[in-house]
XYZ file of C-alpha atoms in Angstrom:
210
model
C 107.761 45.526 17.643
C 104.895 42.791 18.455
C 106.591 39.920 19.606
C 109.857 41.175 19.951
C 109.043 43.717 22.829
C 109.757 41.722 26.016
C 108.977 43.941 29.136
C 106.631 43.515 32.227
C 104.148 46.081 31.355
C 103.628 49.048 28.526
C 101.470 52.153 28.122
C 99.300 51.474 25.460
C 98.271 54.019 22.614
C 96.048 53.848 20.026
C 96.019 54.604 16.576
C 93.761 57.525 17.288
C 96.282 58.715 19.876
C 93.723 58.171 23.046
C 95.463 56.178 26.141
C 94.483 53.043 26.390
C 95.982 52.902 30.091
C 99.162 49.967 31.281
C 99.254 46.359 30.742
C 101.216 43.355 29.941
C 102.309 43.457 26.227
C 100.942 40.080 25.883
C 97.619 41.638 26.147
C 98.648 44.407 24.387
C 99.633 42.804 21.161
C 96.006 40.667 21.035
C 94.661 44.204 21.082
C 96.392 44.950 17.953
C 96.049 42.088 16.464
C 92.205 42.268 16.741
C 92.519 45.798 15.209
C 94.962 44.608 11.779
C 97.594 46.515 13.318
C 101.152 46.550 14.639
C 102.131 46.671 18.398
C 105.048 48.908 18.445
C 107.598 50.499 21.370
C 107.423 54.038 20.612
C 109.340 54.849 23.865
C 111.499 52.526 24.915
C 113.284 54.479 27.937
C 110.035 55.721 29.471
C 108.431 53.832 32.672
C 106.861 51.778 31.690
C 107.501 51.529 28.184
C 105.147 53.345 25.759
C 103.672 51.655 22.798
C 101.209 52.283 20.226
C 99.364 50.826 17.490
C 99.915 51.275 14.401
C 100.303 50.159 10.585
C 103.647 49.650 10.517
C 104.225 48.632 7.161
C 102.464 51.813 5.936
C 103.912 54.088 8.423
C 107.248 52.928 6.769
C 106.636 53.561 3.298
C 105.471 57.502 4.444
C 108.350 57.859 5.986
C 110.705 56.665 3.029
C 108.709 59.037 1.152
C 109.029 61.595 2.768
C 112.348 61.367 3.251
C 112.885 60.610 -0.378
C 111.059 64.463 -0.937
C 113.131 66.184 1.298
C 116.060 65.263 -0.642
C 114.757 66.177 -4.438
C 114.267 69.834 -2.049
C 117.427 69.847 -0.926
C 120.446 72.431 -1.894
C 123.603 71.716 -0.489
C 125.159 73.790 1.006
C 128.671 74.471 0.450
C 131.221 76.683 2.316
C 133.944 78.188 -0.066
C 136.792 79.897 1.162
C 138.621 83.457 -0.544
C 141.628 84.299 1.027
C 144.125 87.367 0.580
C 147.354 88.981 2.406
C 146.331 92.687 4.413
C 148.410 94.325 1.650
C 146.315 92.933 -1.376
C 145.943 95.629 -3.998
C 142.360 97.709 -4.277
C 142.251 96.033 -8.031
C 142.725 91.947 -6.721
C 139.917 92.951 -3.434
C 137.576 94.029 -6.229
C 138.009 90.900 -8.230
C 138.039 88.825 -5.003
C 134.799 90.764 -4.021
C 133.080 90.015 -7.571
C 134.028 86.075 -6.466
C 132.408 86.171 -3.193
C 129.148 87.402 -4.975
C 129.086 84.916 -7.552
C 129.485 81.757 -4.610
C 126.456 83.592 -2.708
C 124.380 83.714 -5.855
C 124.748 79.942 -6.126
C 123.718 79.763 -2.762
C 126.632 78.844 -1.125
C 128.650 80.395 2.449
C 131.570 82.448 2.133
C 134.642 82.032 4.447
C 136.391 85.583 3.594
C 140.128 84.820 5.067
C 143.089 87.402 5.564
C 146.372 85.126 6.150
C 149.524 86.608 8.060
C 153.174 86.100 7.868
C 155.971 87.341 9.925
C 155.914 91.110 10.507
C 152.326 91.356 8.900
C 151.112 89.276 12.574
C 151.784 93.269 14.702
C 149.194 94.666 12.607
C 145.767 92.609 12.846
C 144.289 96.118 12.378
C 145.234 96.130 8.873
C 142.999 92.052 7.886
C 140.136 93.703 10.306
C 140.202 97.033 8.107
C 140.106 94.773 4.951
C 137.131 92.409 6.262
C 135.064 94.957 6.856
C 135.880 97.178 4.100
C 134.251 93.927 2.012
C 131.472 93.566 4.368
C 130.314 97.043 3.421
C 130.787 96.354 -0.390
C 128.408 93.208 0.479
C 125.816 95.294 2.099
C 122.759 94.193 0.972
C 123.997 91.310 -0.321
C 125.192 89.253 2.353
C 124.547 88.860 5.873
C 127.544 88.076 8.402
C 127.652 84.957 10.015
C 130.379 85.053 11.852
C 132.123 88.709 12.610
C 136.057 88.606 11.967
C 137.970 86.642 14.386
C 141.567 85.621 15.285
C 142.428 81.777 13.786
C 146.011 81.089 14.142
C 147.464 83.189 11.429
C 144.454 84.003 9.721
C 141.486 86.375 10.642
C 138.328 85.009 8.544
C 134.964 86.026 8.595
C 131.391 83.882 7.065
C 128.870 85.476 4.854
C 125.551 84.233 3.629
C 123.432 85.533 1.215
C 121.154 87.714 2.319
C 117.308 87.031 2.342
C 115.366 88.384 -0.828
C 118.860 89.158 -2.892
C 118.442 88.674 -6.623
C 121.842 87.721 -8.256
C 122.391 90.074 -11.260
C 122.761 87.624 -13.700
C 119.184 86.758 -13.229
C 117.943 90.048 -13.423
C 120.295 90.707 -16.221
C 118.746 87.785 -18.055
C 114.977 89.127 -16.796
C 115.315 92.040 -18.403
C 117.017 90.781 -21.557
C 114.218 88.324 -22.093
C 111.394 91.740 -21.785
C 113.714 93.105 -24.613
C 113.088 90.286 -26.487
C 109.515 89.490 -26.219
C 108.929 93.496 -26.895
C 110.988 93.425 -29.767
C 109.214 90.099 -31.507
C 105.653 92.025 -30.546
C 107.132 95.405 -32.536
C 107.829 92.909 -35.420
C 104.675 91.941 -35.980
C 102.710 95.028 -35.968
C 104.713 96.198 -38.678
C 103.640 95.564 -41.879
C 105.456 94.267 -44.787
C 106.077 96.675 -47.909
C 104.555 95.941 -51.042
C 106.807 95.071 -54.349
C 104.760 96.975 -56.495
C 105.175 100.072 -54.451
C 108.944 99.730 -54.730
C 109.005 98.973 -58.843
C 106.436 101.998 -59.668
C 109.333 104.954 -57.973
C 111.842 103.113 -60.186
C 112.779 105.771 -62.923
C 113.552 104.303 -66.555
C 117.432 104.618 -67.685
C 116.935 104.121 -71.302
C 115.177 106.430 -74.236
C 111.437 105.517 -74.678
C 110.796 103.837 -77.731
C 107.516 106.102 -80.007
């Protein structure tokens, strides 16, 4: 930047963008200097050099500003992993299958794992059966990343949620807070009973006095 850019010649730019054609930097920087601006190597590896003028200062603090917005916007992203054996019970999928839906409704990837030992390596049929017996209980609510593949002894596949999905907890708690606002509106329509209504059906339990 300014001084500190030590070439023969650049390829001046503007602060509009428009081409101000090659020179010696020397010249270049009086040209920004009679504009209030910064002379600054915006290609370095081109031939010649490109530069352009700019606020520099400013520029900067957009940029950290930026920057600093696309990080409050930011989810990360985390991959969690659920693994079973091929012979894990119908109950322990299910549960397993109720897990992977609760990482995708945080937003997070799914690495769905089926690990092998000894004689259970002759049957990769049996993990590839499993994998996508779970990716049709996901339908809907995950998309496949990566099919099921071969990794040493285990054969793992990566889900995502899928685009538009609602968790059910939200629309659980959606519907919950309808009940909730209809019932408080039915509350107040109603009207309160009188007292007096309540004491004149009251029947005496002693002898009236003459």
């Amino acid at each position: 930047m300014n001084e500190r850019i030590r070439t023969r010649e650049v390829r001046l730019i503007d602060e509009n963008g428009e081409m101000l054609g090659v020179m010696p930097p020397i010249r270049a920087l009086d040209i920004a200097r009679d504009r209030n601006l910064d002379l600054v190597e915006v290609s370095p590896h081109a031939m010649p050099p490109v530069c352009k003028l700019m606020d520099y200062g400013r520029y900067k603090y957009e940029q950290a500003k930026k920057e600093n917005e696309a990080r409050k916007n930011q989810k990360t992203i985390t991959l969690k992993e659920i693994r079973m054996r091929p012979r894990t019970d119908d109950h322990d999928v299910e549960v397993k299958t109720r897990k992977i839906q609760e990482f995708l409704a945080d937003g997070d990837k799914v690495k769905v794992s089926v690990q092998f030992r000894g004689p259970d390596m002759r049957h990769p049929d049996i993990g590839r059966k499993l994998l996508d017996g779970i990716a049709e209980e996901l339908k809907g609510i995950a998309t496949i990343e990566r099919s099921p593949a071969m990794e040493g002894r285990l054969m793992s596949m990566i889900v995502s949620r899928a685009p538009g999905w609602e968790p059910p907890k939200k629309q659980a708690a959606s519907a919950a807070e309808k009940n909730k606002s209809a019932q408080a509106e039915t509350a107040d329509e109603q009207e309160p009973v009188a007292p007096e209504a309540t004491a004149a059906t009251e029947t005496p339990s002693g002898p009236q006095e003459q």
